[in-house]
Short mmCIF file of C-alpha atoms in Angstrom, two decimals:
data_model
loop_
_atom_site.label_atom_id
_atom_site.label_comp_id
_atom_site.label_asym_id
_atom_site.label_seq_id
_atom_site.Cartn_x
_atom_site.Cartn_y
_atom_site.Cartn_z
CA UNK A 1 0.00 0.00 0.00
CA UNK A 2 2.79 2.53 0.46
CA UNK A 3 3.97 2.68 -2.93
CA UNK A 4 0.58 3.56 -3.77
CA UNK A 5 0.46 6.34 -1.32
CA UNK A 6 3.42 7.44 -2.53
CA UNK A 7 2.25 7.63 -5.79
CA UNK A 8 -0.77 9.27 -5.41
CA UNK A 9 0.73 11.80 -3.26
CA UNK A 10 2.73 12.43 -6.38
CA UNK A 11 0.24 12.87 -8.59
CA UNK A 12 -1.66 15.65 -6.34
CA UNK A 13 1.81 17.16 -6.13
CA UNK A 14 2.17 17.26 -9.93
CA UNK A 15 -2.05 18.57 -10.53
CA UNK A 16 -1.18 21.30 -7.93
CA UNK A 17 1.72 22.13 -9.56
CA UNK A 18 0.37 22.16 -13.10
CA UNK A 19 -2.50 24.38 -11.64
CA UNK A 20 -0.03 27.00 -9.92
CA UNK A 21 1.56 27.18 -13.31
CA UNK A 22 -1.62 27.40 -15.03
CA UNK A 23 -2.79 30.37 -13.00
CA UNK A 24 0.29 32.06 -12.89
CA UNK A 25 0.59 31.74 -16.81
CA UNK A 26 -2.86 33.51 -17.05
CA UNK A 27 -2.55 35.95 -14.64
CA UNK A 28 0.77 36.81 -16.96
CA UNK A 29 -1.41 36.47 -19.80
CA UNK A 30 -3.94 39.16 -18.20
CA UNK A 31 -1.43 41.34 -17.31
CA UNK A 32 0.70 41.28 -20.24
CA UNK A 33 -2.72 42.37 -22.06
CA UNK A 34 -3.05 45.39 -20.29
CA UNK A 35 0.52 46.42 -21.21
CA UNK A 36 0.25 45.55 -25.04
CA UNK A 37 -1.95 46.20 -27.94
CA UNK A 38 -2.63 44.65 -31.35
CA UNK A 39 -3.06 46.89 -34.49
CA UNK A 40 -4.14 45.51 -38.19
CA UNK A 41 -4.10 48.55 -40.42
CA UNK A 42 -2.96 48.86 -44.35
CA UNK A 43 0.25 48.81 -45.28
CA UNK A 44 2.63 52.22 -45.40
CA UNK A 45 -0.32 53.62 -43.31
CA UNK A 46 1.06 55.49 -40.37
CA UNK A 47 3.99 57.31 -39.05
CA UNK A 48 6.30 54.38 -37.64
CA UNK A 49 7.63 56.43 -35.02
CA UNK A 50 4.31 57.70 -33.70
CA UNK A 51 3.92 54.10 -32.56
CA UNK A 52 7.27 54.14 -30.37
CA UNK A 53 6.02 57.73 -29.43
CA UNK A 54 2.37 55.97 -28.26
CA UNK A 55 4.40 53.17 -26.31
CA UNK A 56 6.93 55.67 -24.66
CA UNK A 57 4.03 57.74 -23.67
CA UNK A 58 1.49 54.96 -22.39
CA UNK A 59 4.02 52.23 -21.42
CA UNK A 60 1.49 49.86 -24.22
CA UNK A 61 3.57 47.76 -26.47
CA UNK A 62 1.71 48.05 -30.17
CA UNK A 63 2.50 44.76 -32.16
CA UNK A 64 1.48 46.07 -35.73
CA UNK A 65 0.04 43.98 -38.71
CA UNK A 66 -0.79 44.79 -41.84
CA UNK A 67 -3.77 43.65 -44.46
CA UNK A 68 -4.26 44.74 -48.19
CA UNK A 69 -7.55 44.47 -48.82
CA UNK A 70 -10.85 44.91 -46.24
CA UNK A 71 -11.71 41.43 -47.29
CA UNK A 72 -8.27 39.86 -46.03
CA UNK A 73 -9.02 41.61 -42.96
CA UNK A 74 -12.35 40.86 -42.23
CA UNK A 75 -11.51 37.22 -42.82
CA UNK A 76 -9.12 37.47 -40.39
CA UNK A 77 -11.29 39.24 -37.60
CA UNK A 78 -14.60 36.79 -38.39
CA UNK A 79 -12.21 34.29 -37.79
CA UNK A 80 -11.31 35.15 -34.32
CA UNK A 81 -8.15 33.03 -33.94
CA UNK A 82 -5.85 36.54 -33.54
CA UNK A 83 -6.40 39.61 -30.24
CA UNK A 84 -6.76 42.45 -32.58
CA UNK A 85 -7.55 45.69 -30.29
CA UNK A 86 -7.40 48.13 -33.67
CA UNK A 87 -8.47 47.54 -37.06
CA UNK A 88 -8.71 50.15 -39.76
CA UNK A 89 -11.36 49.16 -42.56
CA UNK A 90 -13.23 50.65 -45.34
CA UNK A 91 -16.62 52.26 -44.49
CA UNK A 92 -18.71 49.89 -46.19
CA UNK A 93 -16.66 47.28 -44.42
CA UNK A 94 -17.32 48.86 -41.46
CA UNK A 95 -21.37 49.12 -42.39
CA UNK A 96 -20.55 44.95 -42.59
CA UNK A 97 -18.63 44.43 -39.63
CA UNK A 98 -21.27 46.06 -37.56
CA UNK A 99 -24.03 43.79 -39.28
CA UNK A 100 -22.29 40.54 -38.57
CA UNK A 101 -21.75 41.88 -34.93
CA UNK A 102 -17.99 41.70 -35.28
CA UNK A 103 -17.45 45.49 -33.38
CA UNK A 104 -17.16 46.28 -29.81
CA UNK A 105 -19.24 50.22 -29.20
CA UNK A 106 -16.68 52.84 -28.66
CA UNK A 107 -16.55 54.47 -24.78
CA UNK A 108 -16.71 58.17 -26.49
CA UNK A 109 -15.90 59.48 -23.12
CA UNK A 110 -12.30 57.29 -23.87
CA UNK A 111 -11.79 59.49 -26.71
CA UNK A 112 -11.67 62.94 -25.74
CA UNK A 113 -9.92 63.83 -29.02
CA UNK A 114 -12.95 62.81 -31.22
CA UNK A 115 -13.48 66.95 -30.44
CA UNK A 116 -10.91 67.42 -33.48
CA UNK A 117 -13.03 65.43 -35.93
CA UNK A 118 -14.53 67.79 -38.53
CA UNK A 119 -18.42 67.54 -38.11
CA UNK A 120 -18.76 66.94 -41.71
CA UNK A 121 -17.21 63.45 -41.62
CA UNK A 122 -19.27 62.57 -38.53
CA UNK A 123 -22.40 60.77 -38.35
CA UNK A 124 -22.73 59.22 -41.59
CA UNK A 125 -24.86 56.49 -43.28
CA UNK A 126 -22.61 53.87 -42.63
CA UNK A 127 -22.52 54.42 -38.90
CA UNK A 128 -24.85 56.79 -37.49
CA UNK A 129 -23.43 58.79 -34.07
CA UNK A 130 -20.29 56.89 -34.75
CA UNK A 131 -20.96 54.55 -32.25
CA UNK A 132 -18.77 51.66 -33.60
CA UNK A 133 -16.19 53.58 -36.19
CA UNK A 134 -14.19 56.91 -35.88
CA UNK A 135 -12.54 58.43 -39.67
CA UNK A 136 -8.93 58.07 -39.46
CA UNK A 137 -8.45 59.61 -43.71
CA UNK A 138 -10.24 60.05 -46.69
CA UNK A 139 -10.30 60.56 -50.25
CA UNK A 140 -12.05 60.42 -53.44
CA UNK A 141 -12.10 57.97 -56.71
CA UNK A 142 -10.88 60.01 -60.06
CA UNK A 143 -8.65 60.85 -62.95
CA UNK A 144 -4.92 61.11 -62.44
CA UNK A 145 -3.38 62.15 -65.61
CA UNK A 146 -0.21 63.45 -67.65
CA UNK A 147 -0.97 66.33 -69.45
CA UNK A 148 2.24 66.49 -71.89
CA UNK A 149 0.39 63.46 -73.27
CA UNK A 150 -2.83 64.16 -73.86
CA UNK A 151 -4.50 66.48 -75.82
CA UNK A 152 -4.96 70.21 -74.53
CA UNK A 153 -8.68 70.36 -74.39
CA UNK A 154 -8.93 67.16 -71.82
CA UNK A 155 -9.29 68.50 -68.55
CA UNK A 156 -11.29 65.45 -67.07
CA UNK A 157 -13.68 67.70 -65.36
CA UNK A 158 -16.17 66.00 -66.46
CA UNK A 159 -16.26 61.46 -66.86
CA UNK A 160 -17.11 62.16 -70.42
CA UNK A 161 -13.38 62.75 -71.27
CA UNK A 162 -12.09 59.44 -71.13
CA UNK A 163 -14.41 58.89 -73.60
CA UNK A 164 -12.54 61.62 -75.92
CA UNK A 165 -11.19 59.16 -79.28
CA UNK A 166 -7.57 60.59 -78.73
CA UNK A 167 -7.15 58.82 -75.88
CA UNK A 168 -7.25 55.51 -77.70
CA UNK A 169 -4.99 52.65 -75.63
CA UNK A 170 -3.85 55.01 -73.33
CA UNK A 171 -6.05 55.06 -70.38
CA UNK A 172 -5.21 52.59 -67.25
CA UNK A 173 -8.59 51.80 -64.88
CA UNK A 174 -8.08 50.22 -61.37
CA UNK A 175 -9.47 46.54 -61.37
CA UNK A 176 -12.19 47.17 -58.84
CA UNK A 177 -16.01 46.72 -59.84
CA UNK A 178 -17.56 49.28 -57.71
CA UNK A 179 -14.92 51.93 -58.82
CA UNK A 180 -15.65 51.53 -62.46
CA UNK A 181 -19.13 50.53 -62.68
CA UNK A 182 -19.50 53.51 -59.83
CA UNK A 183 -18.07 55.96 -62.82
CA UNK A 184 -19.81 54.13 -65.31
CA UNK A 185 -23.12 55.21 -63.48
CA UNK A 186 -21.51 58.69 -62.62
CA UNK A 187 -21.19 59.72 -66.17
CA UNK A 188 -25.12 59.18 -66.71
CA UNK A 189 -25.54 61.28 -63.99
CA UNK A 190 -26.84 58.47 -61.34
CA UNK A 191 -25.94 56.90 -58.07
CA UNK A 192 -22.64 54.83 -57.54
CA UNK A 193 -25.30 52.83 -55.11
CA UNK A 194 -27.75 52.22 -57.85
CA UNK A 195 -29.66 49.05 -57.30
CA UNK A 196 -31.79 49.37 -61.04
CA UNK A 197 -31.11 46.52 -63.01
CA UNK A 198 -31.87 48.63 -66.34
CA UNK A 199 -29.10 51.84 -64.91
CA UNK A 200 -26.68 48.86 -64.83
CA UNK A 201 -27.20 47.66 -68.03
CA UNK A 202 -27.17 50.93 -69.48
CA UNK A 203 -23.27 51.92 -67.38
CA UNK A 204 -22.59 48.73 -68.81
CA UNK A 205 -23.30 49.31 -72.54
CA UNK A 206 -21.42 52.73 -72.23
CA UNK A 207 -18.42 51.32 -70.44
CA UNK A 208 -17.84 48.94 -73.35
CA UNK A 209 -17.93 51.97 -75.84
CA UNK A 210 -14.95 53.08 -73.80
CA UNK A 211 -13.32 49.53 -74.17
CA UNK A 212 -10.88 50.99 -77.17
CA UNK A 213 -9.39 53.48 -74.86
CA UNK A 214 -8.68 51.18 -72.34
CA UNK A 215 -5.07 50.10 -72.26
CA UNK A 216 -5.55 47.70 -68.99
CA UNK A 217 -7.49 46.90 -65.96
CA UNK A 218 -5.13 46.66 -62.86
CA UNK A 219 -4.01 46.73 -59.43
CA UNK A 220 -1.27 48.34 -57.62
CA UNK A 221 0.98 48.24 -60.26
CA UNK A 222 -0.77 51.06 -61.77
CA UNK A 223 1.07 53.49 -59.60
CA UNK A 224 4.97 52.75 -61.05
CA UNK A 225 3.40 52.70 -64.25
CA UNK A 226 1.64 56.01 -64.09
CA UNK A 227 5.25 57.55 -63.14
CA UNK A 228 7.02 55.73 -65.52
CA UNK A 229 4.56 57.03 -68.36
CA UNK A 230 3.52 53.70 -69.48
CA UNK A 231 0.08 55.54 -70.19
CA UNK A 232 -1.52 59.04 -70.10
CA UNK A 233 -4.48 58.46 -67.53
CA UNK A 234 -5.53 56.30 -65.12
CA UNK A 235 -8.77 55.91 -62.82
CA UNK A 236 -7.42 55.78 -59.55
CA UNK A 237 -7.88 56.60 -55.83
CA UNK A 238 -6.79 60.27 -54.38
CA UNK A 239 -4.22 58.64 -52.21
CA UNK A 240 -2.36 56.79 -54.68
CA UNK A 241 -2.57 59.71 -57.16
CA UNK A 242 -0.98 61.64 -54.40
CA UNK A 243 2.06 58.73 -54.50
CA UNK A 244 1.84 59.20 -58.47
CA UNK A 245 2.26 62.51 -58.48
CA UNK A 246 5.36 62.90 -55.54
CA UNK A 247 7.26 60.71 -57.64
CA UNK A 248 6.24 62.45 -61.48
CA UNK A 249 5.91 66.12 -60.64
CA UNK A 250 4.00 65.85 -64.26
CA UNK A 251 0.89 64.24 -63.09
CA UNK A 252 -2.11 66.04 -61.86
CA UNK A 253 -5.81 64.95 -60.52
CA UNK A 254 -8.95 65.31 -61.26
CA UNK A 255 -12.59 64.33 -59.90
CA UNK A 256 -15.13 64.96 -62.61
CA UNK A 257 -18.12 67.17 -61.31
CA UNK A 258 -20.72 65.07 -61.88
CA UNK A 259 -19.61 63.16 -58.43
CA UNK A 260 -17.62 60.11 -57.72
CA UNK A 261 -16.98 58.09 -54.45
CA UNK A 262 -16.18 59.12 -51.24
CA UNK A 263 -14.30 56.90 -48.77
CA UNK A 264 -13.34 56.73 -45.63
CA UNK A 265 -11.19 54.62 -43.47
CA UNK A 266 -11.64 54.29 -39.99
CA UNK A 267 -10.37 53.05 -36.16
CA UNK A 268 -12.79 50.22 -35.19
CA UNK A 269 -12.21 47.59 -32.21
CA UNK A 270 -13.36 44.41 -33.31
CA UNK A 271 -14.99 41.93 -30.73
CA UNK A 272 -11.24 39.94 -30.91
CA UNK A 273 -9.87 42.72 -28.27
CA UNK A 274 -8.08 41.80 -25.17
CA UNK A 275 -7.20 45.26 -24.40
CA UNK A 276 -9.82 47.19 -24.66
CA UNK A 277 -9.03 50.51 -22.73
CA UNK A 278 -6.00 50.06 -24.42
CA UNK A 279 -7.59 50.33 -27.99
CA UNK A 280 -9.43 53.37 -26.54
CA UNK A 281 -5.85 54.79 -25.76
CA UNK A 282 -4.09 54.70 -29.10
CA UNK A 283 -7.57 55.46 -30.51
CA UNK A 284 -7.19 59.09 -28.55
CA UNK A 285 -3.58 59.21 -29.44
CA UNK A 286 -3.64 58.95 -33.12
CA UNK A 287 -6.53 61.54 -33.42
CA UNK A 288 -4.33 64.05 -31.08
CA UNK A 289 -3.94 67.24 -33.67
CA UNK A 290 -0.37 67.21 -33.56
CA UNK A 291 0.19 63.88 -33.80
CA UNK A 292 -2.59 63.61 -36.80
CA UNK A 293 -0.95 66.34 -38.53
CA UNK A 294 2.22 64.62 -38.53
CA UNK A 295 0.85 61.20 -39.49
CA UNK A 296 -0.95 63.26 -42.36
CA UNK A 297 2.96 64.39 -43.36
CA UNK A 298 3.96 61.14 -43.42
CA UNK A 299 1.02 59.05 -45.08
CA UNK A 300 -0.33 61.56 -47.71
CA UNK A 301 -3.77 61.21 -47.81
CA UNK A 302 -6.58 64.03 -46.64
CA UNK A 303 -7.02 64.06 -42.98
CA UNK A 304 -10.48 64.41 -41.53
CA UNK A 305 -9.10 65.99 -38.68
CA UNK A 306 -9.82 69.79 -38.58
CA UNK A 307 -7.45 70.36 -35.19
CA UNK A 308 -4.64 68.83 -36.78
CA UNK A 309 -5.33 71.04 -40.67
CA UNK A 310 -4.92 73.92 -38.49
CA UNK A 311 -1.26 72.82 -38.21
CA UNK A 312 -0.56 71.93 -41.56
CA UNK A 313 1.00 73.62 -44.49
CA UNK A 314 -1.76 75.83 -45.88
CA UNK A 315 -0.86 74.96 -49.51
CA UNK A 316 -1.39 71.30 -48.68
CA UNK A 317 -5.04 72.24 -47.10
CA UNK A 318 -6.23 74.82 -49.81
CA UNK A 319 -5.22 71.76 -52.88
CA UNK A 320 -8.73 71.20 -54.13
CA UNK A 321 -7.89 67.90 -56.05
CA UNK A 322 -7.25 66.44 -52.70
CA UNK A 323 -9.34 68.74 -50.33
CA UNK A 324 -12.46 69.09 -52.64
CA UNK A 325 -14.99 72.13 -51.88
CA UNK A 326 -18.39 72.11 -50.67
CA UNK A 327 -19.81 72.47 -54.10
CA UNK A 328 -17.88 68.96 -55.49
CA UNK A 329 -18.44 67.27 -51.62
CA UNK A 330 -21.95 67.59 -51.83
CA UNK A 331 -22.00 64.82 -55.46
CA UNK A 332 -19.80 62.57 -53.99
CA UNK A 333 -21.24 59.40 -52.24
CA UNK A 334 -20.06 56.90 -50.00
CA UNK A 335 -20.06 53.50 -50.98
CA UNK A 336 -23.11 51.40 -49.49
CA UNK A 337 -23.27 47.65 -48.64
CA UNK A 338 -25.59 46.56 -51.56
CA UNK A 339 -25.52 43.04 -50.43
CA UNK A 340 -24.81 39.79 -51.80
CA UNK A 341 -27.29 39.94 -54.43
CA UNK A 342 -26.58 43.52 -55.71
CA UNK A 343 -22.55 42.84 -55.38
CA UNK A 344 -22.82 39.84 -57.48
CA UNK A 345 -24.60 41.92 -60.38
CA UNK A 346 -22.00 45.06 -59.93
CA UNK A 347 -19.16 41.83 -60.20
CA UNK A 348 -21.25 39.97 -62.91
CA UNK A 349 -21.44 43.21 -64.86
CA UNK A 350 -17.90 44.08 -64.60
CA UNK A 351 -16.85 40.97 -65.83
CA UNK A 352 -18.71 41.65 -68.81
CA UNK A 353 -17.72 45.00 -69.74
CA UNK A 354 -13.66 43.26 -69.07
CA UNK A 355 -14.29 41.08 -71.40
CA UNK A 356 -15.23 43.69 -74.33
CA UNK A 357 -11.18 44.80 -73.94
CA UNK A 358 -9.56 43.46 -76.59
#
């Protein structure tokens, strides 16, 4: 009987052991939460050094990850098998995420520096009184273009240019269906959102007309090839025309006045956050005016933040291509979930006019 004891004895020894352990690991766990965030965010999206600058100030530890498409990310989040206390997605994402009840409700009183938030870019469709999403930049869908090689009378103030016969193979068009079939409906004059089955057959029949001008449909590769002159115009996003035209001081912008999209991206914390007050933290931080206006410096897109355009150089501020006027803002639209159904014919459509290219 006494080895037996013996050996039991051992056994609670080992259980209370592998218990202790157990708590102690989690109680680490816990703790090492409180002291460390998770952010999933774009690529070449923020200041690097305003996240040392967040962890030397708050003592949180920001392990930063990167997505290139809201898709990837959402995947990733629906998932749940990685903490992410930030995530920076699309609004219509955003409209998604809060639908599939992937989104925690932002403590407002947590971020004090949603004051600095232009009014304008608050309280919108996609998330009315901001309770799950706060802007972090914007930007528009248009025409970034080299005027040495085009024709002087294109201005592409108006869709109906790219339509103009000089322009014949020479015209690049992002590979996204809601971008062009949202111009193809813009240059009839009708909603990017348009859920009329006959409005999308008629975009449709007028984007193939424009199918000889078209020198390719494609992704990111557009940029280097847009400062490389490998064509004269391209329909692109403000943000990477801003990249364009750094690098090829011949490039300008355009958004044609009969409207064109309006986007936003924007801090969320998704129902995967184990720091929560922490999220609320860099949330506050990164909407700081000083600390926007330098991420602004650094990233290049328009900042929603009208504390932080107070700081900024005026010329950047006063560039309508980038910082449209009331007149413009008031045609441009934000893209809406459509839905499976609708998003299928926008994709199904798209497909078709692609296949007119020769």
């Amino acid at each position: 009987m006494k080895p037996l004891i013996q050996a039991t004895i051992a056994i609670i020894i080992v259980c209370a052991l592998l218990l202790f352990t157990a708590n102690r690991l989690e109680t680490a766990g816990s703790q090492g939460s409180k002291d460390t965030i998770t952010v999933y965010n774009w690529g070449e999206y923020i200041d690097p050094s305003l996240i040392d600058q967040f962890t030397e100030e708050t003592g949180i530890q920001v392990i930063y990850e990167t997505f290139d498409s809201n898709e990837a990310m959402m995947t990733k989040v629906e998932q749940g098998g990685s903490a992410y206390d930030v995530a920076v997605p699309s609004e219509y994402m955003v409209q998604m995420m809060i639908e599939k009840d992937l989104l925690i409700p932002l403590d407002h009183s947590k971020i004090p520096n949603l004051k600095n938030i232009d009014p304008y870019f608050l309280d919108l469709a996609f998330d009315p009184k901001n309770k799950y999403s706060i802007p972090y930049f914007w930007g528009t869908v248009g025409i970034v273009y080299n005027p040495n090689l085009i024709d002087d009378h294109l201005t592409f103030t108006t869709w109906e240019d790219l339509w103009d016969p000089s322009l014949k193979d020479k015209v690049f068009l992002v590979d996204g269906a809601r971008e062009v079939m949202g111009m193809g409906l813009n240059s009839l004059g009708e909603s990017l959102n348009s859920k009329d089955d006959e409005l999308l057959k008629k975009a449709t029949d007028k984007l193939i007309t424009l199918s000889p001008n078209i020198k390719a449909i494609i992704g990111d590769e557009i940029t280097p090839l847009m400062i490389n002159n490998e064509a004269a115009v391209a329909l692109t996003w403000s943000g990477q025309a801003a990249d364009m035209m750094w690098e090829n001081e011949e490039l300008d912008f355009a958004v044609p006045k009969e409207g064109s999209n309006l986007w936003f991206d924007n801090f969320v914390i998704p129902k995967t956050a184990a720091n929560i007050d922490g999220a609320h933290a860099f949330i506050n931080f990164m909407l700081d005016a000083e600390i926007s206006a330098q991420n602004n410096d650094y990233v290049g897109y328009s900042t929603p933040n009208a504390a932080a355009m107070a700081l900024m150089d005026p010329e950047v501020i006063e560039d309508e291509r980038f910082y449209p006027g009331e007149d413009l803002r008031d045609k441009l639209e934000v893209y809406e979930n459509l839905g499976l159904k609708w998003l299928g014919k926008y994709n199904e459509y798209f497909l078709k006019f692609k296949m007119s290219i020769r």
